[in-house]
PDB file of N, CA and C in Angstrom:
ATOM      1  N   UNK Y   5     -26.741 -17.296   5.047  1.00  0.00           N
ATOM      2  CA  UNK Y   5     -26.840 -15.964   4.487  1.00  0.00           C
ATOM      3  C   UNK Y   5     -25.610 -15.708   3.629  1.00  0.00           C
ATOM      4  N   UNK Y   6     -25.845 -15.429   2.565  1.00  0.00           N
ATOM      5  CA  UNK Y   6     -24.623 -14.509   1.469  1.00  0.00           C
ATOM      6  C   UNK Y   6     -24.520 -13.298   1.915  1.00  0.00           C
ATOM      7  N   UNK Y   7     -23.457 -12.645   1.592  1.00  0.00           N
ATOM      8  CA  UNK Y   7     -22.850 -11.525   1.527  1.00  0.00           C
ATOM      9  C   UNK Y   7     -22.393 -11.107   0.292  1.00  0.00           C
ATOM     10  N   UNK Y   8     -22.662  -9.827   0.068  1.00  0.00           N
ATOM     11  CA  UNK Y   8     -21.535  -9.494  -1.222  1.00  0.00           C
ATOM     12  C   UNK Y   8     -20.107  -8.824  -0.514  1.00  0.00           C
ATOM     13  N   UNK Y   9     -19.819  -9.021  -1.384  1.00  0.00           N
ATOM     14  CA  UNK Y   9     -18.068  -8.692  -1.033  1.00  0.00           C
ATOM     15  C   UNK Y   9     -17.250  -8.913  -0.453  1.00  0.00           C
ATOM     16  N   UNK Y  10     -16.266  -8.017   0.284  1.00  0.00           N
ATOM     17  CA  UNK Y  10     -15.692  -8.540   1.003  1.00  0.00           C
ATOM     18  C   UNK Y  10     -16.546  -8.856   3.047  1.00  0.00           C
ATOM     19  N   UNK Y  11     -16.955  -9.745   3.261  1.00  0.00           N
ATOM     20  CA  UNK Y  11     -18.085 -10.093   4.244  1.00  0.00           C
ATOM     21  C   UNK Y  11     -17.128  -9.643   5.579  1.00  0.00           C
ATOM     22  N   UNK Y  12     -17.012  -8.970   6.792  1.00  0.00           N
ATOM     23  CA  UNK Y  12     -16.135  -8.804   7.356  1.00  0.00           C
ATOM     24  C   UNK Y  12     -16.735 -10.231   8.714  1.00  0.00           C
ATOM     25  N   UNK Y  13     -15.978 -10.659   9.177  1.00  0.00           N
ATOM     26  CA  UNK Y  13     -16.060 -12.051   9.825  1.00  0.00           C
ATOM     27  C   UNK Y  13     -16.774 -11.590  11.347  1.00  0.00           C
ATOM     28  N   UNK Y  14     -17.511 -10.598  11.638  1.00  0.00           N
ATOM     29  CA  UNK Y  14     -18.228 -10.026  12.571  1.00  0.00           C
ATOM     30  C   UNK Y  14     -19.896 -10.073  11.846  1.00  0.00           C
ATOM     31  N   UNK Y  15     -20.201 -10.205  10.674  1.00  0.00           N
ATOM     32  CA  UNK Y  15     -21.276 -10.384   9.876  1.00  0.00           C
ATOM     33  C   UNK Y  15     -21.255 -12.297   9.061  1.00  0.00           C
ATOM     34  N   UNK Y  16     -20.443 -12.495   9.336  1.00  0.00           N
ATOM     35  CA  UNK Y  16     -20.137 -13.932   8.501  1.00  0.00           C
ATOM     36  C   UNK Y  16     -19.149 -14.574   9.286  1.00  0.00           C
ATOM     37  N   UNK Y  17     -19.592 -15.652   9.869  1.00  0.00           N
ATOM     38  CA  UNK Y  17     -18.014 -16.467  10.568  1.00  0.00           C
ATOM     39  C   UNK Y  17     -17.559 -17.223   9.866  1.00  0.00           C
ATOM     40  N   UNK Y  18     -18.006 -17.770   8.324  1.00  0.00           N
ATOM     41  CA  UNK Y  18     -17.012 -18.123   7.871  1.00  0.00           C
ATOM     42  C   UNK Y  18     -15.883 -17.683   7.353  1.00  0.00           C
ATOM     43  N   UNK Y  19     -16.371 -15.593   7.464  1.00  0.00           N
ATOM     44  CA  UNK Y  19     -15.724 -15.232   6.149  1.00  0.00           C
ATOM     45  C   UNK Y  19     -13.894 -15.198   7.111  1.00  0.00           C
ATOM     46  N   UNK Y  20     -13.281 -15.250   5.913  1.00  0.00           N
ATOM     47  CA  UNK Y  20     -11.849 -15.215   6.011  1.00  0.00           C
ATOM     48  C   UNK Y  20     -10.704 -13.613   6.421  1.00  0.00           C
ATOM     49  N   UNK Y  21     -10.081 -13.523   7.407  1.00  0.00           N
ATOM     50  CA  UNK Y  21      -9.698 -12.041   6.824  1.00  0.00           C
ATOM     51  C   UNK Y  21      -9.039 -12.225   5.816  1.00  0.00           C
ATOM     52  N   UNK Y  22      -9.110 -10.689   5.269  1.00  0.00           N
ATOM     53  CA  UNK Y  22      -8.508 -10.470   4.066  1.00  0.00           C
ATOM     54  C   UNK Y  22      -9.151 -11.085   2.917  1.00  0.00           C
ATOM     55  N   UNK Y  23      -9.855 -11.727   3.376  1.00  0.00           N
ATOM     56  CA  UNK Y  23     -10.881 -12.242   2.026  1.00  0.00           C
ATOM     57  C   UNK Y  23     -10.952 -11.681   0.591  1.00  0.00           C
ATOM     58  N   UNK Y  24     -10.876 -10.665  -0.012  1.00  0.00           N
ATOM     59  CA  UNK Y  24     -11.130  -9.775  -1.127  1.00  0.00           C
ATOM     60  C   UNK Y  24      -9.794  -9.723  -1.894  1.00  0.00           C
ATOM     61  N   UNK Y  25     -10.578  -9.162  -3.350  1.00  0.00           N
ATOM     62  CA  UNK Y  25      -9.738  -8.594  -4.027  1.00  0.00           C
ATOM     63  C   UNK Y  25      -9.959  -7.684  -4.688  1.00  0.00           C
ATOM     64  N   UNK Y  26      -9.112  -6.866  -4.879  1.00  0.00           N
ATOM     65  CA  UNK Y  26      -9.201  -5.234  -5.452  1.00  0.00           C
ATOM     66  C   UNK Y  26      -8.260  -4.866  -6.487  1.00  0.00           C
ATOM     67  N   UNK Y  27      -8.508  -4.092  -7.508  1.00  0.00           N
ATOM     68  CA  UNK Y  27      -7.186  -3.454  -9.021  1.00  0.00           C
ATOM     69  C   UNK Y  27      -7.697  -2.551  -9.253  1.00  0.00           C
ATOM     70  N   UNK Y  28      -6.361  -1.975  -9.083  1.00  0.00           N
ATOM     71  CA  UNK Y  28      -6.975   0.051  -9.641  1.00  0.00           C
ATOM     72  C   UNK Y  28      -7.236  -0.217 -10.654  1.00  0.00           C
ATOM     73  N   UNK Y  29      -7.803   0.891 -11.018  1.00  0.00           N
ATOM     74  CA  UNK Y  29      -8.527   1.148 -12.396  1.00  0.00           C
ATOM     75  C   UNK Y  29      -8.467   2.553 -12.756  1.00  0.00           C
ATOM     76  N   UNK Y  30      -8.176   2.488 -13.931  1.00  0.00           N
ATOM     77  CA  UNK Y  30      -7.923   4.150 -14.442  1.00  0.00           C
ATOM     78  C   UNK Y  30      -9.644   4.885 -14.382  1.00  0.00           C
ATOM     79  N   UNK Y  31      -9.424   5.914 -13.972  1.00  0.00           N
ATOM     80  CA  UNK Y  31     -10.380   7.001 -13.634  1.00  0.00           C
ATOM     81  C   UNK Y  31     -11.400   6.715 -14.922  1.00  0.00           C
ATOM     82  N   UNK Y  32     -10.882   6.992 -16.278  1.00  0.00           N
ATOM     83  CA  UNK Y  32     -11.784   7.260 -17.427  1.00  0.00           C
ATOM     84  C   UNK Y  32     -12.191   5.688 -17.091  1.00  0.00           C
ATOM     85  N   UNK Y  33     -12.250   4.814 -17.051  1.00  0.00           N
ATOM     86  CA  UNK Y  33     -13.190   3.558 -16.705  1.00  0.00           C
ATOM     87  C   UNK Y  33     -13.875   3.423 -15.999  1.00  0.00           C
ATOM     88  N   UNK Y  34     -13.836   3.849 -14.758  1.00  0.00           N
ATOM     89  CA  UNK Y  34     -14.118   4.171 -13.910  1.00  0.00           C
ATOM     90  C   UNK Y  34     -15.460   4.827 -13.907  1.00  0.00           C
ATOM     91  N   UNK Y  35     -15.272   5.975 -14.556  1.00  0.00           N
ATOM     92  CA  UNK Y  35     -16.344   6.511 -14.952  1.00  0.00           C
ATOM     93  C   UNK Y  35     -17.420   6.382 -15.854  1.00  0.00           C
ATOM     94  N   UNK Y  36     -17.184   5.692 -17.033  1.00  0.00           N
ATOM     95  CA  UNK Y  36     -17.081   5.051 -18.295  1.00  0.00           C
ATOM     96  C   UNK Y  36     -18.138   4.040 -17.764  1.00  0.00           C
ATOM     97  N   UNK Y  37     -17.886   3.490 -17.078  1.00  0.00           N
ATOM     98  CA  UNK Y  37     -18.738   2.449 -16.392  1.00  0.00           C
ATOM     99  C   UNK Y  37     -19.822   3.008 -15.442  1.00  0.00           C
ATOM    100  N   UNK Y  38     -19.974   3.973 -14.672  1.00  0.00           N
ATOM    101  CA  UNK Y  38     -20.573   4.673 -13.624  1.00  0.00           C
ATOM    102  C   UNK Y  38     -21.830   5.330 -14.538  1.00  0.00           C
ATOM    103  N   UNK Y  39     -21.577   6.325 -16.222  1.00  0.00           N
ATOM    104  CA  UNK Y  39     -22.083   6.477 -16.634  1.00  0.00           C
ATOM    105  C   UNK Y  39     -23.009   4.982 -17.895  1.00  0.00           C
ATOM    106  N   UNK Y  40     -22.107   3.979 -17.413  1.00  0.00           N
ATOM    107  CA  UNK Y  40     -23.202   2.943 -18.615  1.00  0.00           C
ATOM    108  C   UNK Y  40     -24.280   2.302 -17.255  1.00  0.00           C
ATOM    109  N   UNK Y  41     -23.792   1.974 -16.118  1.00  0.00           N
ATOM    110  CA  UNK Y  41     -24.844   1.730 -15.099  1.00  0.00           C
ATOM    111  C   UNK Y  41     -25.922   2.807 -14.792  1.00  0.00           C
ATOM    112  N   UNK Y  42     -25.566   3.732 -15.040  1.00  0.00           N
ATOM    113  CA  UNK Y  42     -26.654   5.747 -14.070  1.00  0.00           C
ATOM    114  C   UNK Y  42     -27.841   5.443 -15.597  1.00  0.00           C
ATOM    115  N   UNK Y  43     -27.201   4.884 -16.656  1.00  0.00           N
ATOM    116  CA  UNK Y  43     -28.394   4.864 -18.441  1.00  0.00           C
ATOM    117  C   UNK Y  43     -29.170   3.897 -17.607  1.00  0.00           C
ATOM    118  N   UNK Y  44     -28.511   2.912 -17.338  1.00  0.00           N
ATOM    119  CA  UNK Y  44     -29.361   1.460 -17.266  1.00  0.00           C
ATOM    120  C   UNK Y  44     -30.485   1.589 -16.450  1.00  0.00           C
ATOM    121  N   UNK Y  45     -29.542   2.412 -15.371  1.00  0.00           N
ATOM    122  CA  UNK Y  45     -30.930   2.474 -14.116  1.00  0.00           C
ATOM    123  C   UNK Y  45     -31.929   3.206 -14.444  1.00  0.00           C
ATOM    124  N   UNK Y  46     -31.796   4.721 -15.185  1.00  0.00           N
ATOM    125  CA  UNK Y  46     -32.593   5.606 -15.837  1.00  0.00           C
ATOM    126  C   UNK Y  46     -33.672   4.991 -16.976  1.00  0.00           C
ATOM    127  N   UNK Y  47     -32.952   3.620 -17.513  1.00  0.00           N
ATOM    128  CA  UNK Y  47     -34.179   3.079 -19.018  1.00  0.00           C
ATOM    129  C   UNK Y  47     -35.024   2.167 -18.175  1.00  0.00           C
ATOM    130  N   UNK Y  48     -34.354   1.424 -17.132  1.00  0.00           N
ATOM    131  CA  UNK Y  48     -35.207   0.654 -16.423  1.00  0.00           C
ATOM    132  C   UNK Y  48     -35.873   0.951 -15.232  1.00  0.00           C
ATOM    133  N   UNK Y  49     -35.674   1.993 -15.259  1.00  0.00           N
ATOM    134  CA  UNK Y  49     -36.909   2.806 -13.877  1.00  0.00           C
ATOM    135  C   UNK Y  49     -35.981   2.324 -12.938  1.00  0.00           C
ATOM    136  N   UNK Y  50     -35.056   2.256 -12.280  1.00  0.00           N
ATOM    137  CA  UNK Y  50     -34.411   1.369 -11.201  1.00  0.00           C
ATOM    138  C   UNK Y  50     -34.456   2.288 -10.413  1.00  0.00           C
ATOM    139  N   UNK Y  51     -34.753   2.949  -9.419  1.00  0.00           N
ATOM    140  CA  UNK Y  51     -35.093   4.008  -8.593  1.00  0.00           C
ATOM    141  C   UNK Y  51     -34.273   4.005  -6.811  1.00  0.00           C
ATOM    142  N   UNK Y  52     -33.641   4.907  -6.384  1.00  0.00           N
ATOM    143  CA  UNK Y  52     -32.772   4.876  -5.235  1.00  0.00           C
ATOM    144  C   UNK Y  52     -33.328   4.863  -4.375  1.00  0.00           C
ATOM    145  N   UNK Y  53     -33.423   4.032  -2.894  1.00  0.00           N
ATOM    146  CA  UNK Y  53     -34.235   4.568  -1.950  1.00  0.00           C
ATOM    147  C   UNK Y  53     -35.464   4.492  -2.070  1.00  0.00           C
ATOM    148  N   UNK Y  54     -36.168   3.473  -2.854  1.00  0.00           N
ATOM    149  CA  UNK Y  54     -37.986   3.802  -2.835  1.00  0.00           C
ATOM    150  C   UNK Y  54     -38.272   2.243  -2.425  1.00  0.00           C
ATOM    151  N   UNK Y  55     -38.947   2.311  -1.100  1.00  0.00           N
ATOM    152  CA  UNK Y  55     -39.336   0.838  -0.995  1.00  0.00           C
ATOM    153  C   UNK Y  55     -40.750   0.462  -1.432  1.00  0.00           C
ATOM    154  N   UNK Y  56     -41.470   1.475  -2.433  1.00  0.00           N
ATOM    155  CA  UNK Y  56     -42.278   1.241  -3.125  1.00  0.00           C
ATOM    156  C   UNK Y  56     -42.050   0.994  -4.777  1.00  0.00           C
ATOM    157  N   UNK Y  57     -41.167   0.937  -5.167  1.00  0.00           N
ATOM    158  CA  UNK Y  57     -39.887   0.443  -6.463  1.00  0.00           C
ATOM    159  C   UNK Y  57     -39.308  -0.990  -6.356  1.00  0.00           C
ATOM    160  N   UNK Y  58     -39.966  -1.405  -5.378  1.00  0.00           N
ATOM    161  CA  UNK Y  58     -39.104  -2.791  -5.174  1.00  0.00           C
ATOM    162  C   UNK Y  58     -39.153  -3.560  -5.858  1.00  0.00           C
ATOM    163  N   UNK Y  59     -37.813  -4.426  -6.452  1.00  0.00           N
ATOM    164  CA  UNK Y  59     -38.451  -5.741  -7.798  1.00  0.00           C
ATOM    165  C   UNK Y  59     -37.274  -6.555  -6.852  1.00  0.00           C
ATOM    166  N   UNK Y  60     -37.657  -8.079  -7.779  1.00  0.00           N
ATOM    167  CA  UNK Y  60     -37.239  -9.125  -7.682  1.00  0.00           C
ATOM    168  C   UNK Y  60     -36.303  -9.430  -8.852  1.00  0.00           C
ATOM    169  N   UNK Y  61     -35.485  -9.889  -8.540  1.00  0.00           N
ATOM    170  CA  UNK Y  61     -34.590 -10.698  -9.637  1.00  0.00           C
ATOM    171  C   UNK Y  61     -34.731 -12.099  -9.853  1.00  0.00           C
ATOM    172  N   UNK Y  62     -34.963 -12.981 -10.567  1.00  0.00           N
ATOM    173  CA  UNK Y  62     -35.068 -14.687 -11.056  1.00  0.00           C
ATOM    174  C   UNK Y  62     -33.837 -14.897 -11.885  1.00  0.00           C
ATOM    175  N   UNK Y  63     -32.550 -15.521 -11.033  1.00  0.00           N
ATOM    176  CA  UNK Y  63     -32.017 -16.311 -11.866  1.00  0.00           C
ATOM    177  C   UNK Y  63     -32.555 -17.570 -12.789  1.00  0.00           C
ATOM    178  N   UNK Y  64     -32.472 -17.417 -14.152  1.00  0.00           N
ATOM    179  CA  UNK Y  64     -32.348 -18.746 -14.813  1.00  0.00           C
ATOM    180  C   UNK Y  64     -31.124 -19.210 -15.633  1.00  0.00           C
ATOM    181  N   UNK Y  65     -30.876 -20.692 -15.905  1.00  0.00           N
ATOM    182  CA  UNK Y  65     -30.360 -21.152 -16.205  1.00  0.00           C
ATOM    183  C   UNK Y  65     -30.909 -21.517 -17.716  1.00  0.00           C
TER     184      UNK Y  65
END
């Protein structure tokens, strides 16, 4: 099983403590970014909470 992030080693025994990494970030980016993801989800129907909304993702190479 994957994890995103930092996996805490009670969910993952491989994971490591302290595993992660983190950098502040100035607020206006912050946001800047919050509002280019809230468009994306809004053009692509990406919907919160609906387990009738459900899609799949296909990595390709």
């Amino acid at each position: 099983m994957l994890l995103e992030g930092a996996a805490e080693h009670s969910y993952d025994a491989d994971a490591k403590k302290f595993n992660f990494s983190s950098k502040p970030l100035k607020a206006t980016h912050n946001r800047d970014a919050g509002l280019l993801i809230k468009s994306f989800y809004a053009k692509n129907r990406m919907l919160a909470d609906t387990e009738d909304d459900a899609f799949l993702v296909e990595i390709t190479s």
